[in-house]
Coordinates of C-alpha atoms and ligand atoms in Angstrom, one line a residue:
X1 CA 2.7 10.0 -1.5
X2 CA 1.0 9.7 -4.9
X3 CA 1.0 5.9 -4.7
X4 CA -1.6 6.1 -1.9
X5 CA -3.9 7.8 -4.4
X6 CA -3.2 5.1 -7.0
X7 CA -4.4 2.4 -4.6
X8 CA -7.4 4.5 -3.6
X9 CA -8.5 4.8 -7.3
X10 CA -7.5 1.3 -8.4
X11 CA -9.4 -0.6 -5.7
X12 CA -12.2 1.9 -5.3
X13 CA -11.5 1.7 -1.6
X14 CA -12.4 4.5 0.7
X15 CA -10.4 6.9 2.8
X16 CA -11.4 8.1 6.2
X17 CA -11.7 11.8 7.0
X18 CA -12.6 12.8 10.5
X19 CA -14.6 9.7 11.0
X20 CA -16.4 10.1 7.7
X21 CA -15.8 7.7 4.9
X22 CA -15.4 9.5 1.6
X23 CA -15.0 8.0 -1.9
X24 CA -11.7 9.3 -3.2
X25 CA -12.8 9.7 -6.8
X26 CA -15.9 11.7 -5.7
X27 CA -13.7 14.4 -4.2
X28 CA -13.9 17.8 -5.9
X29 CA -10.6 19.5 -6.5
X30 CA -9.3 22.6 -4.7
X31 CA -8.7 25.1 -7.4
X32 CA -5.9 27.6 -6.9
X33 CA -5.1 30.7 -9.0
X34 CA -1.6 32.3 -8.6
X35 CA -1.1 35.9 -9.4
X36 CA 2.0 38.2 -9.4
X37 CA 0.6 41.8 -9.6
X38 CA 3.9 43.2 -8.3
X39 CA 6.6 40.5 -8.4
X40 CA 9.4 43.0 -7.5
X41 CA 7.8 43.1 -4.0
X42 CA 8.4 39.4 -3.6
X43 CA 4.7 38.4 -3.2
X44 CA 2.6 35.7 -4.8
X45 CA -1.1 36.2 -4.4
X46 CA -3.1 33.0 -4.0
X47 CA -6.8 32.5 -4.5
X48 CA -8.2 29.0 -3.6
X49 CA -11.7 27.8 -4.4
X50 CA -12.2 25.2 -1.7
X51 CA -15.2 22.7 -1.6
X52 CA -16.8 22.5 1.8
X53 CA -18.8 19.2 1.4
X54 CA -21.7 21.1 3.0
X55 CA -19.9 21.7 6.3
X56 CA -20.6 24.9 8.2
X57 CA -16.9 25.3 9.1
X58 CA -13.8 24.0 7.4
X59 CA -10.2 24.1 8.6
X60 CA -7.2 24.6 6.3
X61 CA -3.5 24.4 7.1
X62 CA 0.0 25.0 5.7
X63 CA 2.6 22.3 5.9
X64 CA 5.4 23.1 8.3
X65 CA 8.2 21.1 6.6
X66 CA 9.1 19.7 3.2
X67 CA 9.8 15.9 2.7
X68 CA 13.5 15.4 2.0
X69 CA 14.5 18.4 4.2
X70 CA 13.9 17.2 7.7
X71 CA 13.4 20.2 9.9
X72 CA 10.2 22.0 11.0
X73 CA 10.4 25.3 9.0
X74 CA 7.3 27.1 9.9
X75 CA 6.4 28.3 6.4
X76 CA 3.2 29.9 7.7
X77 CA 5.1 32.8 9.0
X78 CA 5.2 34.3 5.5
X79 CA 1.4 34.1 5.0
X80 CA -0.5 37.3 5.3
X81 CA -4.0 38.8 4.7
X82 CA -6.0 35.6 4.8
X83 CA -9.6 36.4 3.9
X84 CA -12.5 34.3 2.6
X85 CA -15.8 34.8 0.8
X86 CA -18.8 32.4 0.5
X87 CA -20.5 33.4 -2.7
X88 CA -20.9 37.2 -2.4
X89 CA -20.7 37.2 1.4
X90 CA -17.5 37.6 3.5
X91 CA -16.7 34.5 5.5
X92 CA -15.1 34.7 8.9
X93 CA -11.5 33.4 9.1
X94 CA -10.0 32.6 12.5
X95 CA -6.5 31.4 13.1
X96 CA -6.7 28.1 15.2
X97 CA -3.1 27.1 15.5
X98 CA 0.3 28.5 14.3
X99 CA -0.4 27.0 10.8
X100 CA -4.2 26.4 10.7
X101 CA -7.2 28.6 9.9
X102 CA -10.9 27.9 10.4
X103 CA -13.4 29.4 7.9
X104 CA -17.1 29.7 8.6
X105 CA -18.9 28.7 5.4
X106 CA -22.6 29.5 6.1
X107 CA -23.4 26.2 4.4
X108 CA -22.0 27.3 1.0
X109 CA -20.8 24.5 -1.2
X110 CA -17.5 26.2 -1.6
X111 CA -15.6 29.1 -0.3
X112 CA -12.9 31.3 -1.9
X113 CA -9.8 31.8 0.3
X114 CA -7.4 34.6 -0.6
X115 CA -3.9 35.3 0.9
X116 CA -0.5 36.5 0.0
X117 CA 2.8 34.7 0.6
X118 CA 6.1 36.7 1.0
X119 CA 8.5 34.8 -1.2
X120 CA 12.2 35.7 -0.7
X121 CA 14.1 32.7 0.5
X122 CA 16.4 31.3 -2.1
X123 CA 16.4 27.7 -0.8
X124 CA 15.2 24.5 -2.5
X125 CA 12.3 24.1 0.0
X126 CA 11.0 27.7 0.0
X127 CA 9.8 30.4 -2.4
X128 CA 11.4 33.3 -4.3
X129 CA 9.5 35.9 -6.4
X130 CA 11.2 38.8 -8.1
X131 CA 10.8 40.9 -11.2
X132 CA 12.6 38.4 -13.4
X133 CA 11.1 35.0 -12.3
X134 CA 9.3 33.0 -9.6
X135 CA 10.4 29.8 -8.0
X136 CA 7.5 28.2 -6.0
X137 CA 7.3 25.1 -3.8
X138 CA 4.1 23.4 -2.7
X139 CA 4.6 23.3 1.1
X140 CA 5.2 27.0 1.6
X141 CA 2.5 28.1 -0.9
X142 CA -0.7 26.1 -0.8
X143 CA -3.1 26.1 2.1
X144 CA -5.2 22.9 2.0
X145 CA -8.0 21.2 3.8
X146 CA -7.2 19.3 7.1
X147 CA -8.0 15.8 5.8
X148 CA -6.3 12.6 4.8
X149 CA -8.2 12.2 1.5
X150 CA -6.5 12.0 -1.9
X151 CA -8.2 15.2 -3.3
X152 CA -7.0 16.7 -6.6
X153 CA -5.5 20.1 -6.4
X154 CA -5.6 22.3 -9.6
X155 CA -3.2 25.2 -10.1
X156 CA -3.8 28.0 -12.7
X157 CA -1.1 30.6 -13.1
X158 CA -1.6 34.1 -14.4
X159 CA 1.6 35.1 -16.1
X160 CA 3.0 38.6 -15.8
X161 CA 3.6 40.0 -19.3
X162 CA 7.4 39.6 -19.2
X163 CA 7.2 35.9 -18.2
X164 CA 6.7 33.5 -21.0
X165 CA 7.1 30.0 -19.6
X166 CA 6.1 27.7 -16.8
X167 CA 8.2 24.6 -16.0
X168 CA 7.0 21.9 -13.6
X169 CA 6.5 18.2 -13.4
X170 CA 2.8 18.7 -12.7
X171 CA 0.4 17.4 -15.4
X172 CA -1.0 20.1 -17.6
X173 CA -4.8 20.2 -17.8
X174 CA -5.7 19.8 -21.5
X175 CA -7.7 22.7 -22.9
X176 CA -7.0 25.0 -20.0
X177 CA -4.1 27.5 -20.5
X178 CA -1.4 27.5 -17.8
X179 CA -3.3 25.1 -15.7
X180 CA -2.0 22.0 -13.9
X181 CA -3.5 19.2 -11.9
X182 CA -1.9 17.4 -8.9
X183 CA -3.7 14.2 -8.2
X184 CA -3.4 14.9 -4.5
X185 CA -1.7 17.2 -2.0
X186 CA 1.4 15.0 -1.8
X187 CA 1.9 15.5 -5.5
X188 CA 1.4 19.3 -5.2
X189 CA 4.0 19.5 -2.4
X190 CA 6.3 17.3 -4.5
X191 CA 6.2 19.5 -7.7
X192 CA 8.1 22.7 -7.6
X193 CA 7.2 25.3 -10.3
X194 CA 9.5 27.7 -12.1
X195 CA 7.9 30.6 -13.9
X196 CA 9.8 33.2 -16.0
X197 CA 12.0 32.8 -19.1
X198 CA 14.1 29.7 -18.4
X199 CA 16.6 28.1 -20.7
X200 CA 15.4 24.6 -21.5
X201 CA 16.7 21.5 -23.4
X202 CA 14.9 18.2 -23.9
X203 CA 15.7 14.6 -24.7
X204 CA 13.8 11.3 -24.7
X205 CA 14.8 8.0 -23.1
X206 CA 12.4 5.0 -23.4
X207 CA 9.8 7.3 -24.9
X208 CA 9.9 9.4 -21.7
X209 CA 10.3 13.2 -21.9
X210 CA 13.3 14.6 -19.9
X211 CA 13.5 18.4 -19.6
X212 CA 16.6 20.3 -18.5
X213 CA 15.6 23.7 -17.0
X214 CA 17.9 26.6 -16.0
X215 CA 16.4 29.9 -14.6
X216 CA 18.3 32.9 -13.2
X217 CA 21.6 34.1 -14.6
X218 CA 22.0 31.5 -17.3
X219 CA 24.3 33.4 -19.8
X220 CA 27.4 31.3 -18.9
X221 CA 25.7 27.9 -18.5
X222 CA 26.5 25.4 -21.3
X223 CA 23.0 23.8 -21.5
X224 CA 23.9 21.6 -24.5
X225 CA 26.7 19.9 -22.7
X226 CA 24.6 19.4 -19.6
X227 CA 21.8 17.9 -21.7
X228 CA 24.2 15.4 -23.4
X229 CA 25.8 14.4 -20.1
X230 CA 22.5 14.1 -18.2
X231 CA 21.2 11.7 -20.9
X232 CA 24.2 9.4 -20.2
X233 CA 23.4 9.7 -16.4
X234 CA 19.8 8.7 -17.1
X235 CA 21.0 5.7 -19.2
X236 CA 23.3 4.7 -16.3
X237 CA 20.4 5.0 -13.8
X238 CA 18.3 2.8 -16.0
X239 CA 21.0 0.2 -16.2
X240 CA 21.4 0.1 -12.4
X241 CA 17.7 -0.2 -11.6
X242 CA 16.3 -1.9 -14.7
X243 CA 13.8 0.7 -15.9
X244 CA 12.8 4.3 -15.5
X245 CA 10.1 4.6 -12.8
X246 CA 8.6 7.9 -13.7
X247 CA 6.3 9.1 -16.6
X248 CA 8.6 12.1 -17.3
X249 CA 11.3 14.0 -15.5
X250 CA 12.3 17.7 -15.0
X251 CA 15.9 18.6 -14.0
X252 CA 15.4 22.1 -12.6
X253 CA 18.3 24.4 -11.6
X254 CA 18.2 27.9 -10.3
X255 CA 21.4 29.8 -11.3
X256 CA 21.3 32.1 -8.4
X257 CA 24.6 31.8 -6.6
X258 CA 23.0 29.6 -4.0
X259 CA 23.5 25.9 -3.1
X260 CA 21.3 22.9 -2.3
X261 CA 19.1 20.5 -4.1
X262 CA 16.0 18.6 -3.3
X263 CA 14.5 15.4 -4.8
X264 CA 11.0 15.0 -6.0
X265 CA 9.1 12.1 -7.6
X266 CA 9.3 13.4 -11.2
X267 CA 11.7 16.3 -10.9
X268 CA 14.4 17.8 -8.8
X269 CA 15.1 21.4 -7.8
X270 CA 18.7 22.5 -7.3
X271 CA 20.7 25.7 -7.1
X272 CA 24.1 26.6 -8.4
X273 CA 26.2 29.5 -9.5
X274 CA 26.8 31.0 -13.0
X275 CA 30.2 29.3 -13.4
X276 CA 28.8 25.8 -12.7
X277 CA 29.8 24.5 -16.2
X278 CA 33.0 26.5 -16.6
X279 CA 35.6 24.3 -14.8
X280 CA 35.9 20.6 -14.5
X281 CA 35.8 20.7 -10.7
X282 CA 32.6 22.8 -10.6
X283 CA 30.9 20.8 -13.3
X284 CA 31.7 17.5 -11.6
X285 CA 30.2 18.9 -8.4
X286 CA 27.1 20.1 -10.3
X287 CA 26.6 16.7 -12.0
X288 CA 27.3 14.8 -8.7
X289 CA 24.4 16.7 -7.1
X290 CA 22.2 16.2 -10.1
X291 CA 22.9 12.4 -10.1
X292 CA 22.2 12.2 -6.4
X293 CA 18.8 13.9 -6.7
X294 CA 18.0 11.9 -9.8
X295 CA 18.7 8.6 -8.1
X296 CA 16.2 9.6 -5.5
X297 CA 13.5 9.1 -8.2
X298 CA 14.0 5.4 -7.2
X299 CA 15.6 5.5 -3.7
X300 CA 13.3 7.4 -1.3
X301 CA 10.7 8.8 -3.7
X302 CA 9.4 5.3 -4.6
X303 CA 11.5 2.8 -2.6
X304 CA 11.2 4.3 0.8
X305 CA 11.5 3.7 4.5
X306 CA 8.1 2.6 5.9
X307 CA 7.9 5.7 8.1
X308 CA 8.1 8.1 5.1
X309 CA 4.5 7.9 4.0
X310 CA 1.8 8.9 4.3
X311 CA 3.5 12.1 5.5
X312 CA 2.4 14.1 8.5
X313 CA 3.1 17.6 7.1
X314 CA 2.7 19.2 10.5
X315 CA 5.0 17.1 12.7
X316 CA 8.3 15.3 12.7
X317 CA 8.3 12.0 10.9
X318 CA 10.9 9.8 12.7
X319 CA 12.9 7.4 10.6
X320 CA 16.0 5.3 11.2
X321 CA 17.1 4.4 7.7
X322 CA 18.0 7.8 6.1
X323 CA 21.5 6.3 5.8
X324 CA 19.9 4.1 3.1
X325 CA 17.7 6.8 1.6
X326 CA 20.4 9.5 1.5
X327 CA 23.7 7.5 2.0
X328 CA 23.0 4.8 -0.7
X329 CA 21.8 7.6 -3.0
X330 CA 25.1 9.4 -2.4
X331 CA 27.0 6.2 -3.3
X332 CA 24.9 5.8 -6.5
X333 CA 25.5 9.5 -7.4
X334 CA 29.2 8.5 -7.8
X335 CA 28.3 5.3 -9.6
X336 CA 26.0 7.0 -12.1
X337 CA 28.5 9.8 -12.6
X338 CA 31.3 7.3 -13.3
X339 CA 29.2 4.9 -15.4
X340 CA 27.9 7.8 -17.6
X341 CA 31.5 8.1 -18.7
X342 CA 31.8 11.7 -17.5
X343 CA 33.9 10.9 -14.4
X344 CA 37.4 9.3 -14.7
X345 CA 38.5 6.3 -12.7
X346 CA 40.8 8.6 -10.6
X347 CA 38.0 11.0 -10.0
X348 CA 35.8 8.0 -8.9
X349 CA 38.4 6.8 -6.4
X350 CA 38.6 10.4 -5.2
X351 CA 34.8 10.4 -4.7
X352 CA 34.9 7.2 -2.7
X353 CA 37.9 8.5 -0.7
X354 CA 36.1 11.7 0.2
X355 CA 33.2 9.7 1.6
X356 CA 35.5 7.5 3.7
X357 CA 37.5 10.4 4.9
X358 CA 34.4 12.3 6.0
X359 CA 33.4 9.3 8.2
X360 CA 36.8 8.4 9.6
X361 CA 37.8 11.9 10.6
X362 CA 34.5 12.6 12.5
X363 CA 34.9 11.9 16.3
X364 CA 31.1 11.5 16.6
X365 CA 31.2 8.3 14.6
X366 CA 32.3 6.7 17.9
X367 CA 29.4 8.3 19.8
X368 CA 26.3 7.9 17.6
X369 CA 25.2 5.0 15.5
X370 CA 24.2 6.1 12.0
X371 CA 20.6 4.8 12.5
X372 CA 20.2 7.2 15.5
X373 CA 21.8 10.1 13.5
X374 CA 18.9 9.4 11.1
X375 CA 16.3 9.4 13.9
X376 CA 17.6 12.7 15.3
X377 CA 17.9 14.4 11.9
X378 CA 15.1 16.8 13.0
X379 CA 17.3 18.2 15.8
X380 CA 20.8 17.7 14.5
X381 CA 21.5 17.2 10.7
X382 CA 19.8 20.4 9.8
X383 CA 20.9 22.3 12.9
X384 CA 24.7 21.7 13.1
X385 CA 26.8 23.6 15.7
X386 CA 30.4 23.5 16.7
X387 CA 30.1 20.3 18.7
X388 CA 28.1 18.3 16.0
X389 CA 31.2 16.6 14.7
X390 CA 32.1 15.4 18.2
X391 CA 28.7 13.9 19.0
X392 CA 27.1 12.8 15.8
X393 CA 27.9 11.2 12.4
X394 CA 26.6 12.4 9.1
X395 CA 24.4 9.7 7.6
X396 CA 25.1 10.8 4.0
X397 CA 28.8 9.7 3.9
X398 CA 28.4 6.9 6.4
X399 CA 25.5 5.5 4.4
X400 CA 27.5 5.8 1.2
X401 CA 30.5 4.0 2.7
X402 CA 28.2 1.2 4.0
X403 CA 26.8 0.9 0.4
X404 CA 30.4 0.6 -0.9
X405 CA 31.2 -2.1 1.6
X406 CA 27.9 -3.9 1.0
X407 CA 28.4 -3.8 -2.8
X408 CA 31.8 -5.5 -2.4
X409 CA 30.3 -8.1 0.0
X410 CA 27.5 -9.1 -2.4
X411 CA 29.9 -9.2 -5.4
X412 CA 32.4 -11.3 -3.4
X413 CA 29.8 -13.7 -2.0
X414 CA 28.2 -14.3 -5.4
X415 CA 31.5 -14.4 -7.4
X416 CA 30.5 -11.2 -9.2
X417 CA 27.2 -12.6 -10.5
X418 CA 25.2 -10.1 -8.3
X419 CA 25.9 -6.7 -6.9
X420 CA 24.2 -4.0 -4.8
X421 CA 22.4 -3.1 -8.0
X422 CA 20.6 -6.5 -7.7
X423 CA 19.7 -5.8 -4.1
X424 CA 18.3 -2.4 -4.9
X425 CA 16.3 -3.8 -7.8
X426 CA 14.8 -6.5 -5.6
X427 CA 14.1 -4.0 -2.8
X428 CA 12.4 -1.7 -5.4
X429 CA 10.2 -4.6 -6.6
X430 CA 9.1 -5.6 -3.1
X431 CA 8.9 -2.4 -1.1
X432 CA 8.3 0.6 -3.4
X433 CA 5.2 2.6 -3.5
X434 CA 2.7 2.1 -0.7
X435 CA 4.6 -0.5 1.2
X436 CA 7.9 1.0 2.4
X437 CA 10.5 -1.1 4.1
X438 CA 11.5 -1.7 7.7
X439 CA 15.2 -1.9 8.6
X440 CA 14.8 -5.7 9.0
X441 CA 13.2 -6.0 5.6
X442 CA 16.0 -4.1 4.0
X443 CA 18.6 -6.2 5.7
X444 CA 16.7 -9.4 4.5
X445 CA 16.5 -8.4 0.9
X446 CA 20.2 -7.5 0.8
X447 CA 21.1 -10.8 2.5
X448 CA 19.1 -12.6 -0.1
X449 CA 21.0 -10.8 -2.9
X450 CA 24.3 -11.8 -1.2
X451 CA 23.1 -15.4 -0.5
X452 CA 24.4 -15.0 3.1
X453 CA 22.8 -13.6 6.3
X454 CA 24.0 -10.0 6.7
X455 CA 21.7 -9.2 9.7
X456 CA 24.5 -9.1 12.2
X457 CA 26.8 -7.2 9.8
X458 CA 24.1 -4.5 9.4
X459 CA 23.6 -4.3 13.1
X460 CA 27.3 -3.7 13.5
X461 CA 27.7 -1.0 10.7
X462 CA 24.3 0.8 11.1
X463 CA 23.2 0.2 14.7
X464 CA 26.5 0.4 16.6
X465 CA 29.5 2.7 16.8
X466 CA 32.0 0.1 16.0
X467 CA 34.6 1.1 13.4
X468 CA 33.9 0.1 9.9
X469 CA 36.2 -2.7 8.5
X470 CA 37.5 -1.9 5.0
X471 CA 39.7 -5.0 4.7
X472 CA 37.3 -7.2 2.6
X473 CA 36.3 -4.4 0.1
X474 CA 39.9 -3.2 -0.4
X475 CA 41.1 -6.7 -0.9
X476 CA 38.3 -7.5 -3.3
X477 CA 39.0 -4.5 -5.6
X478 CA 42.8 -4.5 -5.2
X479 CA 42.8 -1.1 -3.4
X480 CA 44.7 0.3 -0.4
X481 CA 44.8 3.5 1.5
X482 CA 47.7 5.6 0.3
X483 CA 50.6 5.3 2.9
X484 CA 51.2 8.5 4.9
X485 CA 54.7 9.5 6.0
X486 CA 54.1 10.1 9.7
X487 CA 57.8 10.8 10.4
X488 CA 57.7 14.1 8.5
X489 CA 54.2 15.1 9.7
X490 CA 53.9 18.8 10.7
X491 CA 52.9 19.9 14.2
X492 CA 49.2 20.6 14.7
X493 CA 46.6 21.4 17.4
X494 CA 43.6 20.0 15.6
X495 CA 41.3 23.0 15.8
X496 CA 39.8 25.1 13.0
X497 CA 40.2 28.8 12.8
X498 CA 39.0 31.8 10.8
X499 CA 40.4 35.2 10.1
X500 CA 37.8 37.6 11.6
X501 CA 38.9 41.1 10.4
X502 CA 42.5 40.4 11.5
X503 CA 41.6 38.4 14.6
X504 CA 42.3 34.6 14.6
X505 CA 39.2 33.0 16.0
X506 CA 38.8 29.3 16.9
X507 CA 35.8 27.8 15.0
X508 CA 36.1 24.1 15.9
X509 CA 37.6 21.9 18.6
X510 CA 37.6 18.2 17.7
X511 CA 37.6 15.5 20.4
X512 CA 40.9 13.6 20.6
X513 CA 43.1 16.5 19.4
X514 CA 45.5 18.7 21.4
X515 CA 43.1 21.7 21.1
X516 CA 40.4 19.6 22.8
X517 CA 42.7 18.2 25.5
X518 CA 44.2 21.6 26.4
X519 CA 40.9 23.4 26.9
X520 CA 40.9 25.6 23.8
X521 CA 37.3 26.8 23.2
X522 CA 35.3 27.7 20.1
X523 CA 35.2 31.6 19.8
X524 CA 38.6 32.0 21.6
X525 CA 40.8 34.5 19.9
X526 CA 44.3 33.1 19.5
X527 CA 46.6 36.1 20.3
X528 CA 50.1 34.7 20.8
X529 CA 52.1 31.5 21.0
X530 CA 55.0 31.5 23.5
X531 CA 54.4 35.2 24.0
X532 CA 54.9 36.1 20.3
X533 CA 51.9 37.5 18.5
X534 CA 50.1 35.3 15.9
X535 CA 48.9 37.3 13.0
X536 CA 45.6 36.1 11.5
X537 CA 46.6 36.9 7.9
X538 CA 49.7 34.7 8.2
X539 CA 47.6 31.9 9.8
X540 CA 48.2 29.4 12.5
X541 CA 49.8 26.9 10.3
X542 CA 52.7 29.2 9.5
X543 CA 53.5 29.7 13.2
X544 CA 53.1 26.0 14.0
X545 CA 55.6 25.2 11.3
X546 CA 58.2 26.6 13.6
X547 CA 57.6 23.6 16.0
X548 CA 57.7 19.8 16.0
X549 CA 55.1 17.3 17.1
X550 CA 55.6 16.7 20.9
X551 CA 56.8 20.3 21.6
X552 CA 55.0 22.0 24.5
X553 CA 53.8 25.6 23.7
X554 CA 51.8 28.2 25.6
X555 CA 48.9 29.7 23.6
X556 CA 47.6 33.0 24.8
X557 CA 43.9 33.5 24.0
X558 CA 41.4 36.2 24.6
X559 CA 38.2 34.6 25.9
X560 CA 35.4 37.2 26.2
X561 CA 38.2 39.8 26.3
X562 CA 40.0 38.1 29.3
X563 CA 43.6 37.1 28.5
X564 CA 44.6 33.6 29.5
X565 CA 47.3 31.0 28.7
X566 CA 46.8 27.4 27.8
X567 CA 49.6 24.8 27.8
X568 CA 49.4 22.6 24.7
X569 CA 51.4 19.6 23.7
X570 CA 51.5 19.6 19.9
X571 CA 50.4 16.5 18.0
X572 CA 51.4 15.2 14.6
X573 CA 49.1 16.3 11.7
X574 CA 47.5 13.0 10.5
X575 CA 47.3 14.5 7.0
X576 CA 44.9 12.6 4.7
X577 CA 45.3 8.9 5.5
X578 CA 42.0 7.8 3.9
X579 CA 42.9 8.2 0.2
X580 CA 42.2 5.1 -1.9
X581 CA 44.6 4.0 -4.6
X582 CA 45.1 0.8 -6.6
X583 CA 47.5 -1.7 -5.1
X584 CA 50.9 -1.4 -7.0
X585 CA 50.7 -5.2 -7.4
X586 CA 47.0 -5.6 -7.9
X587 CA 46.1 -8.9 -9.7
X588 CA 44.3 -8.9 -13.1
X589 CA 41.3 -10.3 -11.3
X590 CA 41.2 -7.5 -8.8
X591 CA 41.5 -4.9 -11.5
X592 CA 38.7 -6.5 -13.4
X593 CA 36.5 -6.4 -10.3
X594 CA 37.2 -2.7 -9.9
X595 CA 36.4 -2.1 -13.6
X596 CA 33.2 -4.0 -13.1
X597 CA 32.2 -1.7 -10.3
X598 CA 33.1 1.5 -12.1
X599 CA 31.8 0.5 -15.5
X600 CA 28.7 -1.4 -14.4
X601 CA 29.5 -4.8 -15.8
Ligands
ZN1 ZN1 19.4 13.3 -1.0

C-alpha cells in the first residue's frame, strides 16, 4: 500500500530488490502512454518506458488479482502483441510464466515495452473500452517490474477526439497535459481511471475535494440529489471516525446496467443501472453501496488486517478478519446512510433485519466459523455454487451482525459513553497504515473501548459456529423480533426453483429442510405432485397451498430425463422470523439508546 512508500521516503530507509538494496527516492519512474486508436474494437494500447538499472535482462509481470476482490482472475489472458525496443533496436521478449515476461535489454538504460489489452469486461476489477468511453483498472492494464521497490509510475493518456475528460484519484503531474503520477505500483492498482464525457459534481468538506462521477447512460441520473446526499454521508463518516483520512476522494459510478463496487484508497468504482435514482428502493440500494465503499476509505484501505499489505499481486493473500474489513464496513454503510438523514428509522431497522436474516437462514453458519469463511474466500466467497449456503457463511452479513452486537456491548458496558465508533477510532489510530492488526490486537482494542475483556466473546462469535445471542442487544435497544404466527404457516419443501422455459427446475436444496431430507437434487425437474402435473408458470407455491404442514406427498421429478418419485413430508414455512421491531412497551431509556445509535449521539 501507499503507506509503505511514505515510510520509505520519510526515514530514507532502503528497500531490498532481488538482494540489492536500492534507495527508494532514487528510483526512476516507469512511464506509460495509453492510446485508443480504435476504441470500438475494445483495445487499449499501452507503451511503457521501463528503466533497466543497467541490467541485461529485466522481468515484468501483470497482477493476477485485485485487492478487495479476492479471487485469482488471470488478467494476463487479455494481453497480446507484447514487443520491446531498446533504443532503435528490437529487444527480445520471452514469456516466462503465465503472467510474466523477460526482456533482453542489451545493456540499454531503458526499454520501451508495447502491448495491447482487450478490454471488454464490465466489472469493477477489469477493463472496458468502447467508442463512447473507457474504464480502466490498474491490475489488468499495467505490466510492471518484478520488484518490491516503491517506484513511481506515470501515466499519460492520449484522448480520442470525442472524449473530453479524464476522472481518476491519481495525482495530476503539473505542467504535463493528461498525465498522472502514482507514487508506487500499489497506488496505480488502487486508482481506476474513467475516460470519456462523464457527468460530474463536486463539493468540499474540510477543504478536501470530493468529486461525483457518472459515466455511461447518465440521462436519467439525478446527479444533483446524489451530490447533496453524498455530502451528508461524508459528514456522517467524519463524525464516526473523527476526521477524513484522504487528501481528496472520487465517487465513480458506471451507469452500464451492471452491478458491483470496489473500494480504493481515494476513490471507489461502482456500477449501477440508469434508473438508480428514480425510485426510493433503488436509490437506497445505490447509496448503501456507496456508503459501504466509502467507509472502506478507513476500514481496510487504511485500518487493515496485517496480512493485507504489502500485497503479493501474483498469489492468494490469506486473511482471517475479512468479517471486520467487510462485515463492519457493511454495518457502517447502514449507520452512515441513517445518520446522513437519508434513511428513515424503519428503513434502518429493515437494514439490520436483512443482515440478521441472511445469517440466521444460512445452514452453513453451523458448519464454518466466520474467520474461516474469510480465510477460504479465495475458493468460496467468489465462487459460490448450489451447496455454498449449506457449508459456509457469508462474512459480510455475519460481520455486520457481530458489529451490531459489539456496538451494543460497548455502549452497555460504558453506560453509553463509548460505542463501536470509539473502538474503530482507536483501532485506526493504532493499526492503520503500515502496521495492520492481528485478530488478537483487534479484540484487545475493542475490549479496551468496552472496559471489559471481550476475547472469549470474539472467540465465540468469530472463531466458532455457535449461534449468535441477540438477547443483550435487543434488550439494550428495546427491540424484539416480530412474532410469527406458526399456526397458519403454509406448507413448504424448502428448496428454490426457477422456471426454465416452462420446466420447473430445482435451484437450491438447503440442509434441514424437507427437500434436503427427501433427496430432492439441484437440477431435478419437478414434473408432478401426487401424479398431477405442476406447471412452472403457476409455480410450486400455488400447488403446495393445496396441502398443510405434515402432509405426505409424492413428488415426481425428471433427473437426467429419468422419471422418479420422492416421498416428502411437508414442513411449515418459517416465514421471516428475523424482522426487528421496537418493543410495544419499550422504556424511554431504551428508545433513547436506539436513537443514539441511529442518530450518532
Ligand atoms: Zn466491501
